[in-house]
Short mmCIF file of C-alpha atoms in Angstrom, two decimals:
data_model
loop_
_atom_site.label_atom_id
_atom_site.label_comp_id
_atom_site.label_asym_id
_atom_site.label_seq_id
_atom_site.Cartn_x
_atom_site.Cartn_y
_atom_site.Cartn_z
CA UNK A 1 105.04 142.82 188.21
CA UNK A 2 106.69 139.72 186.77
CA UNK A 3 104.00 139.44 184.12
CA UNK A 4 104.66 143.03 183.00
CA UNK A 5 108.41 142.46 183.03
CA UNK A 6 107.96 139.31 180.99
CA UNK A 7 106.02 141.27 178.36
CA UNK A 8 108.83 143.80 178.05
CA UNK A 9 111.44 141.04 177.73
CA UNK A 10 109.36 139.38 175.01
CA UNK A 11 109.16 142.66 173.11
CA UNK A 12 112.91 143.15 173.36
CA UNK A 13 113.56 139.62 172.10
CA UNK A 14 111.30 140.18 169.12
CA UNK A 15 112.95 143.50 168.34
CA UNK A 16 116.41 141.89 168.39
CA UNK A 17 115.22 139.19 166.04
CA UNK A 18 113.53 141.82 163.87
CA UNK A 19 110.24 140.02 163.22
CA UNK A 20 108.72 141.84 160.21
CA UNK A 21 105.29 142.03 158.71
CA UNK A 22 105.01 140.18 155.40
CA UNK A 23 105.72 142.41 152.43
CA UNK A 24 102.85 142.68 149.95
CA UNK A 25 103.43 141.37 146.48
CA UNK A 26 105.07 143.90 144.17
CA UNK A 27 105.60 144.26 140.41
CA UNK A 28 108.52 142.11 139.39
CA UNK A 29 111.62 143.75 137.94
CA UNK A 30 114.16 141.85 135.85
CA UNK A 31 117.24 140.50 137.61
CA UNK A 32 120.52 142.40 137.25
CA UNK A 33 124.14 141.17 137.23
CA UNK A 34 126.26 141.93 140.28
CA UNK A 35 128.46 144.28 138.22
CA UNK A 36 126.80 146.60 135.67
CA UNK A 37 128.11 146.26 132.13
CA UNK A 38 129.40 149.40 130.43
CA UNK A 39 127.51 150.01 127.16
CA UNK A 40 129.53 149.50 124.00
CA UNK A 41 131.31 152.64 122.84
CA UNK A 42 131.05 154.44 126.21
CA UNK A 43 134.28 155.63 127.85
CA UNK A 44 133.24 155.45 131.49
CA UNK A 45 134.70 155.96 134.92
CA UNK A 46 134.63 152.88 137.15
CA UNK A 47 133.15 153.13 140.63
CA UNK A 48 135.89 152.71 143.23
CA UNK A 49 134.56 150.35 145.90
CA UNK A 50 137.22 151.38 148.42
CA UNK A 51 136.11 155.02 148.43
CA UNK A 52 132.36 154.71 147.82
CA UNK A 53 129.63 154.24 150.42
CA UNK A 54 125.86 154.12 150.88
CA UNK A 55 124.56 154.87 154.37
CA UNK A 56 120.93 154.30 155.45
CA UNK A 57 119.62 155.84 158.69
CA UNK A 58 116.56 154.06 160.09
CA UNK A 59 114.50 155.49 162.96
CA UNK A 60 112.27 153.84 165.57
CA UNK A 61 108.65 154.88 166.12
CA UNK A 62 105.49 153.96 167.99
CA UNK A 63 104.37 154.21 171.66
CA UNK A 64 107.02 151.63 172.68
CA UNK A 65 109.83 153.17 170.63
CA UNK A 66 112.05 153.40 173.72
CA UNK A 67 112.47 149.61 173.57
CA UNK A 68 113.97 149.77 170.07
CA UNK A 69 116.99 151.41 168.46
CA UNK A 70 117.70 153.75 165.61
CA UNK A 71 119.99 151.99 163.14
CA UNK A 72 122.85 152.90 160.81
CA UNK A 73 123.21 150.57 157.80
CA UNK A 74 126.39 150.99 155.73
CA UNK A 75 127.31 149.37 152.43
CA UNK A 76 130.84 149.75 151.04
CA UNK A 77 130.60 147.19 148.22
CA UNK A 78 129.09 149.38 145.49
CA UNK A 79 129.99 148.58 141.88
CA UNK A 80 129.25 150.30 138.59
CA UNK A 81 130.22 152.94 136.07
CA UNK A 82 129.70 156.65 135.41
CA UNK A 83 129.80 158.42 132.05
CA UNK A 84 130.17 162.22 132.08
CA UNK A 85 129.32 164.16 128.93
CA UNK A 86 130.02 167.83 128.15
CA UNK A 87 126.27 168.36 128.36
CA UNK A 88 125.61 167.08 131.88
CA UNK A 89 122.02 166.19 131.00
CA UNK A 90 123.48 163.52 128.69
CA UNK A 91 125.55 161.96 131.49
CA UNK A 92 124.62 158.53 132.81
CA UNK A 93 125.54 155.97 135.46
CA UNK A 94 124.67 152.49 136.67
CA UNK A 95 125.25 150.98 140.12
CA UNK A 96 124.67 147.72 141.94
CA UNK A 97 124.56 147.33 145.71
CA UNK A 98 124.99 143.78 147.08
CA UNK A 99 122.44 143.56 149.89
CA UNK A 100 124.40 140.93 151.86
CA UNK A 101 127.22 143.47 152.27
CA UNK A 102 125.30 145.86 154.51
CA UNK A 103 126.98 146.36 157.89
CA UNK A 104 124.58 147.09 160.75
CA UNK A 105 125.35 149.54 163.55
CA UNK A 106 129.15 149.50 163.61
CA UNK A 107 130.32 151.74 166.44
CA UNK A 108 132.24 154.19 164.25
CA UNK A 109 129.30 154.87 161.93
CA UNK A 110 126.90 155.33 164.85
CA UNK A 111 129.31 157.77 166.47
CA UNK A 112 129.58 159.76 163.26
CA UNK A 113 125.80 160.18 163.07
CA UNK A 114 125.45 161.94 166.40
CA UNK A 115 123.09 161.81 169.40
CA UNK A 116 120.23 160.02 167.62
CA UNK A 117 122.46 156.91 167.58
CA UNK A 118 123.89 156.63 171.10
CA UNK A 119 126.01 153.80 172.47
CA UNK A 120 126.99 150.45 171.03
CA UNK A 121 124.45 147.82 169.99
CA UNK A 122 124.95 144.21 171.23
CA UNK A 123 126.20 141.79 168.60
CA UNK A 124 123.12 139.58 168.84
CA UNK A 125 120.88 142.58 168.19
CA UNK A 126 122.99 143.55 165.16
CA UNK A 127 122.81 140.05 163.71
CA UNK A 128 119.06 139.93 164.36
CA UNK A 129 118.53 143.22 162.57
CA UNK A 130 120.64 142.09 159.60
CA UNK A 131 118.81 138.77 159.42
CA UNK A 132 115.50 140.61 159.36
CA UNK A 133 116.68 143.05 156.71
CA UNK A 134 117.83 140.26 154.39
CA UNK A 135 114.72 138.14 154.93
CA UNK A 136 112.10 137.38 152.30
CA UNK A 137 109.74 139.88 153.96
CA UNK A 138 112.10 142.81 153.30
CA UNK A 139 115.09 142.84 150.90
CA UNK A 140 114.72 139.14 150.03
CA UNK A 141 118.47 138.69 149.54
CA UNK A 142 118.17 135.05 148.46
CA UNK A 143 115.97 135.96 145.50
CA UNK A 144 117.31 139.46 144.77
CA UNK A 145 120.96 139.66 145.85
CA UNK A 146 121.55 143.19 144.52
CA UNK A 147 119.83 146.56 144.50
CA UNK A 148 120.19 148.09 141.03
CA UNK A 149 120.27 151.84 140.40
CA UNK A 150 120.28 153.40 136.92
CA UNK A 151 120.08 157.03 135.88
CA UNK A 152 117.15 158.14 133.75
CA UNK A 153 118.19 161.78 133.48
CA UNK A 154 120.41 164.40 135.10
CA UNK A 155 119.51 168.08 135.53
CA UNK A 156 121.25 171.10 137.05
CA UNK A 157 124.40 173.17 136.63
CA UNK A 158 127.57 174.25 138.45
CA UNK A 159 128.06 170.86 140.07
CA UNK A 160 124.70 170.99 141.93
CA UNK A 161 122.68 168.33 140.15
CA UNK A 162 119.62 166.14 140.51
CA UNK A 163 119.45 162.66 139.04
CA UNK A 164 116.22 160.88 138.23
CA UNK A 165 116.85 157.24 139.08
CA UNK A 166 115.31 153.87 138.46
CA UNK A 167 115.83 151.74 141.55
CA UNK A 168 115.12 148.01 141.66
CA UNK A 169 114.92 146.50 145.12
CA UNK A 170 113.44 143.13 146.11
CA UNK A 171 111.69 142.74 142.78
CA UNK A 172 110.06 146.18 142.83
CA UNK A 173 110.98 148.98 140.41
CA UNK A 174 110.52 152.66 141.30
CA UNK A 175 111.67 156.10 140.18
CA UNK A 176 113.09 158.68 142.58
CA UNK A 177 114.96 161.99 142.40
CA UNK A 178 118.33 162.30 144.16
CA UNK A 179 120.13 165.66 144.54
CA UNK A 180 123.92 165.52 144.63
CA UNK A 181 127.08 167.59 144.41
CA UNK A 182 129.58 166.62 141.74
CA UNK A 183 133.31 167.27 141.78
CA UNK A 184 135.26 166.08 138.78
CA UNK A 185 138.57 166.12 136.97
CA UNK A 186 139.90 163.96 134.12
CA UNK A 187 140.94 161.18 136.52
CA UNK A 188 138.32 161.21 139.28
CA UNK A 189 134.65 161.91 139.95
CA UNK A 190 133.05 162.34 143.37
CA UNK A 191 129.29 162.59 143.87
CA UNK A 192 127.91 163.18 147.38
CA UNK A 193 124.38 163.73 148.55
CA UNK A 194 121.56 162.83 150.90
CA UNK A 195 117.80 162.46 150.66
CA UNK A 196 114.80 161.24 152.59
CA UNK A 197 112.92 158.29 151.15
CA UNK A 198 109.84 156.35 152.20
CA UNK A 199 110.37 152.60 152.32
CA UNK A 200 106.84 152.10 151.03
CA UNK A 201 107.73 154.17 147.93
CA UNK A 202 110.20 151.47 146.84
CA UNK A 203 107.97 148.50 147.66
CA UNK A 204 109.12 147.72 151.22
CA UNK A 205 106.92 147.34 154.29
CA UNK A 206 108.42 148.99 157.40
CA UNK A 207 108.89 146.75 160.44
CA UNK A 208 105.99 146.80 162.92
CA UNK A 209 105.28 144.85 166.08
CA UNK A 210 102.40 144.50 168.57
CA UNK A 211 99.84 146.29 166.40
CA UNK A 212 102.17 149.19 165.75
CA UNK A 213 103.21 149.79 169.35
CA UNK A 214 106.80 149.33 168.22
CA UNK A 215 107.70 150.08 164.63
CA UNK A 216 110.23 151.51 162.22
CA UNK A 217 109.46 154.84 160.59
CA UNK A 218 108.52 154.61 156.94
CA UNK A 219 110.85 157.53 156.19
CA UNK A 220 114.59 156.75 156.13
CA UNK A 221 117.55 158.96 155.30
CA UNK A 222 120.02 157.96 152.61
CA UNK A 223 123.56 159.37 152.46
CA UNK A 224 125.95 158.48 149.68
CA UNK A 225 129.41 159.12 148.36
CA UNK A 226 130.22 157.68 144.95
CA UNK A 227 133.82 157.93 143.77
CA UNK A 228 134.66 156.81 140.24
CA UNK A 229 138.09 156.66 138.61
CA UNK A 230 139.11 156.91 134.98
CA UNK A 231 140.10 153.56 133.53
CA UNK A 232 143.82 154.33 133.73
CA UNK A 233 143.39 155.12 137.45
CA UNK A 234 141.20 152.15 138.36
CA UNK A 235 142.50 149.77 141.00
#
């Protein structure tokens, strides 16, 4: 009995510390500045950090999933610019996301995401999860302090658009498509959307423990709201 209990306690300790599998080597992408530079001659809207947010929903998996937690990761430190042209396919944007600014499992965000994220998470488990996420095996915050997102193209009409993006995370560069709804006026832009994304598709190795008995699903859900203000309205 005590031996079995000890095994469970060990698993829980490892989960709190977030011991990851090493991430395989990935193609290296060039480093990016913390704040994207607006190209010369472009009259762009500036991303408003106070109103913008990226939210990542991460789900547990494996036969021992009951010993883990689903997680809500929120980043409210986005920076960048957006340029809207009359022909929306000519519009462009550039964002950076400082990885050290992710907040793990704050009670309000978990409550907003519903029954898949019940209760509060102990502070030591939050800090363990954040430590794991920023480690060299995952986001490698010491070497790559920002995630960089740049538009390649925008398609769609009537405010329902899809952007093809280049995303650079932990030294790996990938392309993804992100649908979003755009609301705009001369002073303010607001883009909101959500999508599912495999961690492995952007060069990350999902957390796994005890030969896969406890793991994180490869698929995560991203939710975002990007608000950008005209230069005269920027704070």
